[in-house]
C-alpha cells in the first residue's frame, strides 16, 4: 500500500543477421494508460545487481547497475528509465561499449551489435548524481526522500527511476542484489536477506539479496542511523530496523509480526517470501507507509491497523501484483479488508461494523463517485474509495459465496499468480469458477459503476 497518513546474469552475446534488427527499437513505455512513459518494451529484466555508494552528508551517489535481461523481440536499441538529474557516464551491453542518449527520463541505449529475439544479454550502467524524489499527482513525495540522517526510500508508483536505471513498470519483475556502501555511522537496509556486512576505513558495505521476483516500485534502499534486530519469528528470518530517535516504541516490533503472519498464513496461504521485517524511520512529514517487498517502510512505529495492512500486502500486491495501475484495488482493497479481518479478530472493531460505517456514507458523498477498478487516472490512484470500497466489494463477495468458498478464492488467487501479475478480470473469472456463480452484476456495481450500490 501507499497509505497516506542470487540469480546469475546471463552474458550471451547476440549475433543476429543485421536485417533482423536493423530498425527494431523497443518502445519507451510498457503501455500503461495511467503512466504511458513508465517501463519499456522489447526486453524482460531478470536480475538487478545494484552497487551504490552514498554519502548522506554530500548527498552524492555513485552507482553501477548491472541488469541481466532477455529480449522479447529483435532489438536495435532499447530504453531504461532513469530521472534526467542522474548523470550516466557509461553503458555496456555484454561487456562492449554501447552508445546512449538521454531523452527526458529515459536512457536510450544502442548496442554495438543488434540483439536477436529471445537472447539473454547483460547491461551495465555507471551513473552518479544527487538522487531526489519525484512528486505524485496527489502531491506526495516518492523515491529518494532525504532525511536528516540518510534517506527514506519508497517508490510507488514512479519513484524507483529516481535512484537506479531499469524497466520500471510493475509487470517486469526481477530478482535483486544490493551492495550499498555508506559511512560507518549509517546503516543501509534493503529487501530480502542481509548477506554480509563488510567494514573498511570509514565506510561499510551492506549486501542484501532478494531472490523472489519483485516489481521495481517495491524495492527499497533506506539509509539512516538505525538500530537493527535480526531474529526468527515463526521460523522466518525477521529483520527490523528502527530509528533510535523513536526510543523504545519499536522495541517489540519484530515479535508483533508473529500473530499476524500466523493468522494471514492460515487465511491466505503460506507467507510467500524467505524473510520479513520492517524499516521504521522518523520522518512524520512523509505521511505514508509502503509495502516494500519483505520489508515495509514506515515513517513512524506502526499501530496494529497499519502493520496488518502492510503485511497483508506481502500476499496482495507483492506476491501477486496488478498488470495495470488501474487495478490497484487488487492491492489496496485486499489489504484494507485484511486489516478489517485483523481488527475483528482482536475484537476492536467488528468487520460488519467497518462495512456498515463505510456504507453509511450518503449517496451524494464523493466517495461513491470513484469506481475502484478504474479510478480515472493517477490523481485518484490512492483515493479512499480504492481502499474502502474495494474492501467492501470483498465483503459483498464473501456474503454472496460463503466463507469457505471466499477464502478458497483468496488462497487460489495467491497460488495461481504468485510472483506474477493479474487483472480484475482474472479475479472475477476465478471467483465465478470456484463459486460456480455468475457474478458480473456484483462486480459491475461495486467496482466499475459510479454511485452507491444497493445492498
Tab-separated table of N, CA, C and O in Angstrom, residues 150-234:
chain	number	residue	atom	x	y	z
A	150	UNK	N	19.871	10.401	6.462
A	150	UNK	CA	20.018	9.489	5.334
A	150	UNK	C	18.937	9.648	4.297
A	150	UNK	O	18.768	10.717	3.709
A	151	UNK	N	18.147	8.584	4.110
A	151	UNK	CA	17.118	8.616	3.073
A	151	UNK	C	15.993	7.653	3.427
A	151	UNK	O	16.228	6.554	3.944
A	152	UNK	N	14.770	8.099	3.200
A	152	UNK	CA	13.568	7.258	3.282
A	152	UNK	C	13.198	6.919	1.846
A	152	UNK	O	12.900	7.797	1.041
A	153	UNK	N	13.213	5.638	1.498
A	153	UNK	CA	13.106	5.232	0.106
A	153	UNK	C	11.852	4.399	-0.120
A	153	UNK	O	11.797	3.219	0.219
A	154	UNK	N	10.822	5.042	-0.694
A	154	UNK	CA	9.561	4.392	-1.031
A	154	UNK	C	9.176	4.831	-2.434
A	154	UNK	O	9.217	6.022	-2.737
A	155	UNK	N	8.758	3.891	-3.307
A	155	UNK	CA	8.803	4.137	-4.748
A	155	UNK	C	7.498	3.974	-5.511
A	155	UNK	O	7.524	3.905	-6.737
A	156	UNK	N	6.369	3.925	-4.844
A	156	UNK	CA	5.112	3.713	-5.553
A	156	UNK	C	4.480	5.041	-5.957
A	156	UNK	O	4.298	5.912	-5.090
A	157	UNK	N	4.135	5.238	-7.232
A	157	UNK	CA	4.255	4.304	-8.350
A	157	UNK	C	5.460	4.542	-9.266
A	157	UNK	O	5.769	3.719	-10.098
A	158	UNK	N	6.171	5.697	-9.123
A	158	UNK	CA	7.203	6.045	-10.099
A	158	UNK	C	8.578	6.321	-9.503
A	158	UNK	O	9.505	6.680	-10.235
A	159	UNK	N	8.758	6.140	-8.200
A	159	UNK	CA	9.971	6.612	-7.544
A	159	UNK	C	11.229	5.833	-7.837
A	159	UNK	O	12.334	6.355	-7.654
A	160	UNK	N	11.135	4.585	-8.288
A	160	UNK	CA	12.341	3.781	-8.482
A	160	UNK	C	13.295	4.415	-9.488
A	160	UNK	O	14.515	4.305	-9.356
A	161	UNK	N	12.750	5.089	-10.489
A	161	UNK	CA	13.618	5.690	-11.508
A	161	UNK	C	14.399	6.876	-10.967
A	161	UNK	O	15.275	7.413	-11.640
A	162	UNK	N	14.138	7.294	-9.728
A	162	UNK	CA	14.881	8.409	-9.143
A	162	UNK	C	16.255	7.985	-8.648
A	162	UNK	O	17.096	8.848	-8.376
A	163	UNK	N	16.506	6.645	-8.545
A	163	UNK	CA	17.805	6.240	-7.980
A	163	UNK	C	18.483	5.080	-8.691
A	163	UNK	O	19.648	4.806	-8.424
A	164	UNK	N	17.809	4.389	-9.617
A	164	UNK	CA	18.539	3.409	-10.424
A	164	UNK	C	17.843	3.201	-11.765
A	164	UNK	O	16.625	3.329	-11.871
A	165	UNK	N	18.618	2.881	-12.808
A	165	UNK	CA	18.046	2.654	-14.130
A	165	UNK	C	17.434	1.264	-14.236
A	165	UNK	O	17.937	0.300	-13.650
A	166	UNK	N	16.337	1.160	-14.996
A	166	UNK	CA	15.723	-0.147	-15.156
A	166	UNK	C	14.473	-0.093	-15.989
A	166	UNK	O	14.129	0.930	-16.586
A	167	UNK	N	13.775	-1.215	-16.005
A	167	UNK	CA	12.480	-1.321	-16.667
A	167	UNK	C	11.431	-1.204	-15.567
A	167	UNK	O	11.083	-2.190	-14.916
A	168	UNK	N	10.927	0.018	-15.362
A	168	UNK	CA	10.227	0.328	-14.129
A	168	UNK	C	8.710	0.257	-14.224
A	168	UNK	O	8.015	1.065	-13.594
A	169	UNK	N	8.180	-0.688	-14.979
A	169	UNK	CA	6.760	-0.987	-14.863
A	169	UNK	C	6.605	-2.270	-14.051
A	169	UNK	O	7.453	-3.170	-14.104
A	170	UNK	N	5.502	-2.366	-13.302
A	170	UNK	CA	5.367	-3.466	-12.343
A	170	UNK	C	5.207	-4.835	-12.990
A	170	UNK	O	5.282	-5.858	-12.301
A	171	UNK	N	4.987	-4.888	-14.300
A	171	UNK	CA	4.888	-6.186	-14.965
A	171	UNK	C	6.245	-6.819	-15.216
A	171	UNK	O	6.311	-7.993	-15.592
A	172	UNK	N	7.332	-6.083	-15.039
A	172	UNK	CA	8.654	-6.657	-15.259
A	172	UNK	C	9.332	-6.897	-13.917
A	172	UNK	O	10.141	-6.096	-13.443
A	173	UNK	N	8.999	-8.019	-13.290
A	173	UNK	CA	9.579	-8.383	-12.003
A	173	UNK	C	10.949	-9.033	-12.202
A	173	UNK	O	11.215	-9.653	-13.229
A	174	UNK	N	11.795	-8.906	-11.175
A	174	UNK	CA	13.144	-9.444	-11.275
A	174	UNK	C	13.675	-9.737	-9.872
A	174	UNK	O	13.133	-9.262	-8.871
A	175	UNK	N	14.749	-10.518	-9.804
A	175	UNK	CA	15.489	-10.691	-8.568
A	175	UNK	C	16.462	-9.532	-8.389
A	175	UNK	O	16.819	-8.852	-9.354
A	176	UNK	N	16.907	-9.314	-7.138
A	176	UNK	CA	17.767	-8.167	-6.829
A	176	UNK	C	18.904	-8.566	-5.903
A	176	UNK	O	18.753	-9.430	-5.030
A	177	UNK	N	20.027	-7.893	-6.113
A	177	UNK	CA	21.131	-7.915	-5.160
A	177	UNK	C	21.587	-6.468	-4.974
A	177	UNK	O	21.838	-5.755	-5.944
A	178	UNK	N	21.663	-6.031	-3.725
A	178	UNK	CA	22.036	-4.663	-3.403
A	178	UNK	C	23.382	-4.682	-2.678
A	178	UNK	O	23.541	-5.389	-1.674
A	179	UNK	N	24.330	-3.894	-3.167
A	179	UNK	CA	25.620	-3.709	-2.498
A	179	UNK	C	25.738	-2.215	-2.210
A	179	UNK	O	26.026	-1.439	-3.119
A	180	UNK	N	25.515	-1.832	-0.962
A	180	UNK	CA	25.373	-0.416	-0.629
A	180	UNK	C	26.454	-0.023	0.373
A	180	UNK	O	26.541	-0.587	1.463
A	181	UNK	N	27.253	0.969	-0.018
A	181	UNK	CA	28.335	1.450	0.828
A	181	UNK	C	27.960	2.811	1.398
A	181	UNK	O	27.571	3.735	0.659
A	182	UNK	N	28.076	2.921	2.737
A	182	UNK	CA	27.697	4.141	3.445
A	182	UNK	C	28.733	4.407	4.534
A	182	UNK	O	29.531	3.526	4.883
A	183	UNK	N	28.742	5.597	5.098
A	183	UNK	CA	29.643	5.849	6.230
A	183	UNK	C	29.375	4.875	7.373
A	183	UNK	O	28.259	4.372	7.543
A	184	UNK	N	30.413	4.638	8.189
A	184	UNK	CA	30.294	3.642	9.258
A	184	UNK	C	29.225	3.967	10.280
A	184	UNK	O	28.750	3.061	10.989
A	185	UNK	N	28.839	5.232	10.400
A	185	UNK	CA	27.806	5.588	11.365
A	185	UNK	C	26.409	5.538	10.775
A	185	UNK	O	25.448	6.008	11.388
A	186	UNK	N	26.273	4.951	9.580
A	186	UNK	CA	24.971	4.772	8.948
A	186	UNK	C	24.762	3.292	8.624
A	186	UNK	O	25.715	2.522	8.512
A	187	UNK	N	23.494	2.915	8.450
A	187	UNK	CA	23.121	1.548	8.098
A	187	UNK	C	22.296	1.599	6.820
A	187	UNK	O	21.418	2.456	6.677
A	188	UNK	N	22.577	0.700	5.898
A	188	UNK	CA	21.788	0.575	4.668
A	188	UNK	C	20.930	-0.674	4.766
A	188	UNK	O	21.452	-1.782	4.943
A	189	UNK	N	19.612	-0.512	4.658
A	189	UNK	CA	18.662	-1.616	4.783
A	189	UNK	C	17.909	-1.751	3.467
A	189	UNK	O	17.452	-0.761	2.895
A	190	UNK	N	17.771	-3.001	2.984
A	190	UNK	CA	17.112	-3.233	1.703
A	190	UNK	C	16.183	-4.436	1.821
A	190	UNK	O	15.920	-4.941	2.914
A	191	UNK	N	15.687	-4.891	0.692
A	191	UNK	CA	14.760	-6.028	0.653
A	191	UNK	C	15.515	-7.342	0.847
A	191	UNK	O	16.711	-7.447	0.614
A	192	UNK	N	14.750	-8.367	1.215
A	192	UNK	CA	15.305	-9.711	1.262
A	192	UNK	C	16.105	-9.971	2.516
A	192	UNK	O	15.723	-9.581	3.622
A	193	UNK	N	17.242	-10.640	2.349
A	193	UNK	CA	18.061	-11.060	3.476
A	193	UNK	C	19.425	-10.387	3.440
A	193	UNK	O	20.015	-10.201	2.371
A	194	UNK	N	19.935	-10.039	4.614
A	194	UNK	CA	21.278	-9.493	4.722
A	194	UNK	C	22.283	-10.623	4.522
A	194	UNK	O	22.286	-11.609	5.253
A	195	UNK	N	23.136	-10.470	3.508
A	195	UNK	CA	24.116	-11.491	3.157
A	195	UNK	C	25.440	-11.231	3.857
A	195	UNK	O	26.083	-12.155	4.366
A	196	UNK	N	25.875	-9.988	3.869
A	196	UNK	CA	27.154	-9.662	4.503
A	196	UNK	C	27.203	-8.191	4.872
A	196	UNK	O	26.446	-7.368	4.347
A	197	UNK	N	28.131	-7.891	5.794
A	197	UNK	CA	28.390	-6.522	6.230
A	197	UNK	C	29.894	-6.400	6.369
A	197	UNK	O	30.498	-7.072	7.227
A	198	UNK	N	30.512	-5.592	5.522
A	198	UNK	CA	31.966	-5.511	5.478
A	198	UNK	C	32.414	-4.086	5.757
A	198	UNK	O	32.139	-3.172	4.979
A	199	UNK	N	33.106	-3.897	6.895
A	199	UNK	CA	33.556	-2.580	7.300
A	199	UNK	C	34.985	-2.345	6.832
A	199	UNK	O	35.836	-3.242	6.878
A	200	UNK	N	35.253	-1.139	6.360
A	200	UNK	CA	36.600	-0.710	5.997
A	200	UNK	C	36.827	0.644	6.648
A	200	UNK	O	36.019	1.104	7.464
A	201	UNK	N	37.912	1.288	6.330
A	201	UNK	CA	38.224	2.568	6.946
A	201	UNK	C	37.158	3.601	6.605
A	201	UNK	O	37.025	4.040	5.460
A	202	UNK	N	36.359	3.910	7.589
A	202	UNK	CA	35.369	4.964	7.440
A	202	UNK	C	34.068	4.574	6.775
A	202	UNK	O	33.095	5.331	6.843
A	203	UNK	N	34.006	3.405	6.108
A	203	UNK	CA	32.811	3.062	5.341
A	203	UNK	C	32.493	1.572	5.475
A	203	UNK	O	33.389	0.741	5.662
A	204	UNK	N	31.199	1.250	5.369
A	204	UNK	CA	30.735	-0.131	5.478
A	204	UNK	C	29.879	-0.466	4.273
A	204	UNK	O	29.039	0.348	3.848
A	205	UNK	N	30.056	-1.671	3.729
A	205	UNK	CA	29.254	-2.145	2.610
A	205	UNK	C	28.293	-3.219	3.098
A	205	UNK	O	28.708	-4.228	3.682
A	206	UNK	N	27.007	-2.996	2.861
A	206	UNK	CA	25.949	-3.942	3.199
A	206	UNK	C	25.492	-4.629	1.911
A	206	UNK	O	25.209	-3.965	0.912
A	207	UNK	N	25.418	-5.955	1.939
A	207	UNK	CA	24.967	-6.714	0.782
A	207	UNK	C	23.668	-7.426	1.149
A	207	UNK	O	23.621	-8.197	2.118
A	208	UNK	N	22.617	-7.157	0.365
A	208	UNK	CA	21.294	-7.738	0.574
A	208	UNK	C	20.885	-8.499	-0.674
A	208	UNK	O	21.169	-8.073	-1.794
A	209	UNK	N	20.194	-9.607	-0.484
A	209	UNK	CA	19.732	-10.417	-1.608
A	209	UNK	C	18.229	-10.647	-1.501
A	209	UNK	O	17.735	-11.139	-0.483
A	210	UNK	N	17.517	-10.266	-2.568
A	210	UNK	CA	16.074	-10.505	-2.677
A	210	UNK	C	15.869	-11.435	-3.856
A	210	UNK	O	15.873	-10.995	-5.013
A	211	UNK	N	15.704	-12.714	-3.591
A	211	UNK	CA	15.705	-13.714	-4.659
A	211	UNK	C	14.372	-13.835	-5.378
A	211	UNK	O	14.328	-14.110	-6.573
A	212	UNK	N	13.277	-13.672	-4.643
A	212	UNK	CA	11.967	-13.830	-5.287
A	212	UNK	C	11.693	-12.642	-6.198
A	212	UNK	O	12.070	-11.507	-5.887
A	213	UNK	N	11.010	-12.876	-7.328
A	213	UNK	CA	10.737	-11.778	-8.273
A	213	UNK	C	10.015	-10.617	-7.596
A	213	UNK	O	9.102	-10.810	-6.786
A	214	UNK	N	10.436	-9.406	-7.961
A	214	UNK	CA	9.925	-8.202	-7.306
A	214	UNK	C	9.717	-7.096	-8.327
A	214	UNK	O	10.562	-6.863	-9.200
A	215	UNK	N	8.572	-6.414	-8.241
A	215	UNK	CA	8.341	-5.211	-9.039
A	215	UNK	C	9.236	-4.100	-8.519
A	215	UNK	O	9.458	-3.964	-7.312
A	216	UNK	N	9.725	-3.250	-9.414
A	216	UNK	CA	10.716	-2.256	-9.010
A	216	UNK	C	10.163	-1.256	-8.003
A	216	UNK	O	10.915	-0.729	-7.176
A	217	UNK	N	8.863	-0.971	-8.029
A	217	UNK	CA	8.328	0.004	-7.074
A	217	UNK	C	8.346	-0.530	-5.653
A	217	UNK	O	8.197	0.234	-4.690
A	218	UNK	N	8.566	-1.831	-5.489
A	218	UNK	CA	8.617	-2.453	-4.171
A	218	UNK	C	10.039	-2.579	-3.636
A	218	UNK	O	10.241	-3.042	-2.510
A	219	UNK	N	11.039	-2.186	-4.439
A	219	UNK	CA	12.422	-2.210	-3.986
A	219	UNK	C	12.692	-1.035	-3.064
A	219	UNK	O	12.088	0.030	-3.194
A	220	UNK	N	13.606	-1.220	-2.114
A	220	UNK	CA	14.000	-0.112	-1.254
A	220	UNK	C	15.455	-0.240	-0.865
A	220	UNK	O	15.967	-1.349	-0.672
A	221	UNK	N	16.126	0.887	-0.782
A	221	UNK	CA	17.396	1.027	-0.069
A	221	UNK	C	17.209	2.235	0.832
A	221	UNK	O	17.196	3.372	0.362
A	222	UNK	N	16.982	1.989	2.111
A	222	UNK	CA	16.742	3.052	3.078
A	222	UNK	C	17.944	3.154	4.000
A	222	UNK	O	18.446	2.141	4.492
A	223	UNK	N	18.415	4.375	4.232
A	223	UNK	CA	19.678	4.607	4.920
A	223	UNK	C	19.447	5.519	6.113
A	223	UNK	O	18.725	6.516	6.026
A	224	UNK	N	20.061	5.174	7.236
A	224	UNK	CA	19.951	6.016	8.418
A	224	UNK	C	20.758	5.450	9.564
A	224	UNK	O	21.430	4.411	9.436
A	225	UNK	N	20.673	6.101	10.701
A	225	UNK	CA	21.369	5.639	11.908
A	225	UNK	C	20.468	4.651	12.647
A	225	UNK	O	20.016	4.902	13.771
A	226	UNK	N	20.196	3.516	12.003
A	226	UNK	CA	19.208	2.568	12.508
A	226	UNK	C	19.794	1.623	13.556
A	226	UNK	O	20.972	1.264	13.504
A	227	UNK	N	18.912	1.195	14.463
A	227	UNK	CA	19.184	0.042	15.315
A	227	UNK	C	18.516	-1.163	14.664
A	227	UNK	O	17.315	-1.118	14.380
A	228	UNK	N	19.274	-2.227	14.403
A	228	UNK	CA	18.780	-3.365	13.635
A	228	UNK	C	18.718	-4.603	14.516
A	228	UNK	O	19.666	-4.925	15.236
A	229	UNK	N	17.574	-5.310	14.452
A	229	UNK	CA	17.452	-6.626	15.069
A	229	UNK	C	17.233	-7.653	13.971
A	229	UNK	O	16.500	-7.407	13.024
A	230	UNK	N	17.901	-8.785	14.098
A	230	UNK	CA	17.837	-9.868	13.111
A	230	UNK	C	17.537	-11.146	13.878
A	230	UNK	O	18.402	-11.682	14.571
A	231	UNK	N	16.284	-11.598	13.784
A	231	UNK	CA	15.849	-12.718	14.610
A	231	UNK	C	14.938	-13.637	13.811
A	231	UNK	O	14.678	-13.411	12.628
A	232	UNK	N	14.454	-14.679	14.437
A	232	UNK	CA	13.485	-15.578	13.826
A	232	UNK	C	12.133	-15.388	14.503
A	232	UNK	O	12.035	-15.389	15.738
A	233	UNK	N	11.100	-15.217	13.699
A	233	UNK	CA	9.724	-15.128	14.181
A	233	UNK	C	8.912	-16.139	13.387
A	233	UNK	O	8.901	-16.101	12.158
A	234	UNK	N	8.264	-17.052	14.070
A	234	UNK	CA	7.523	-18.141	13.410
A	234	UNK	C	8.424	-18.903	12.431
A	234	UNK	O	7.984	-19.342	11.370
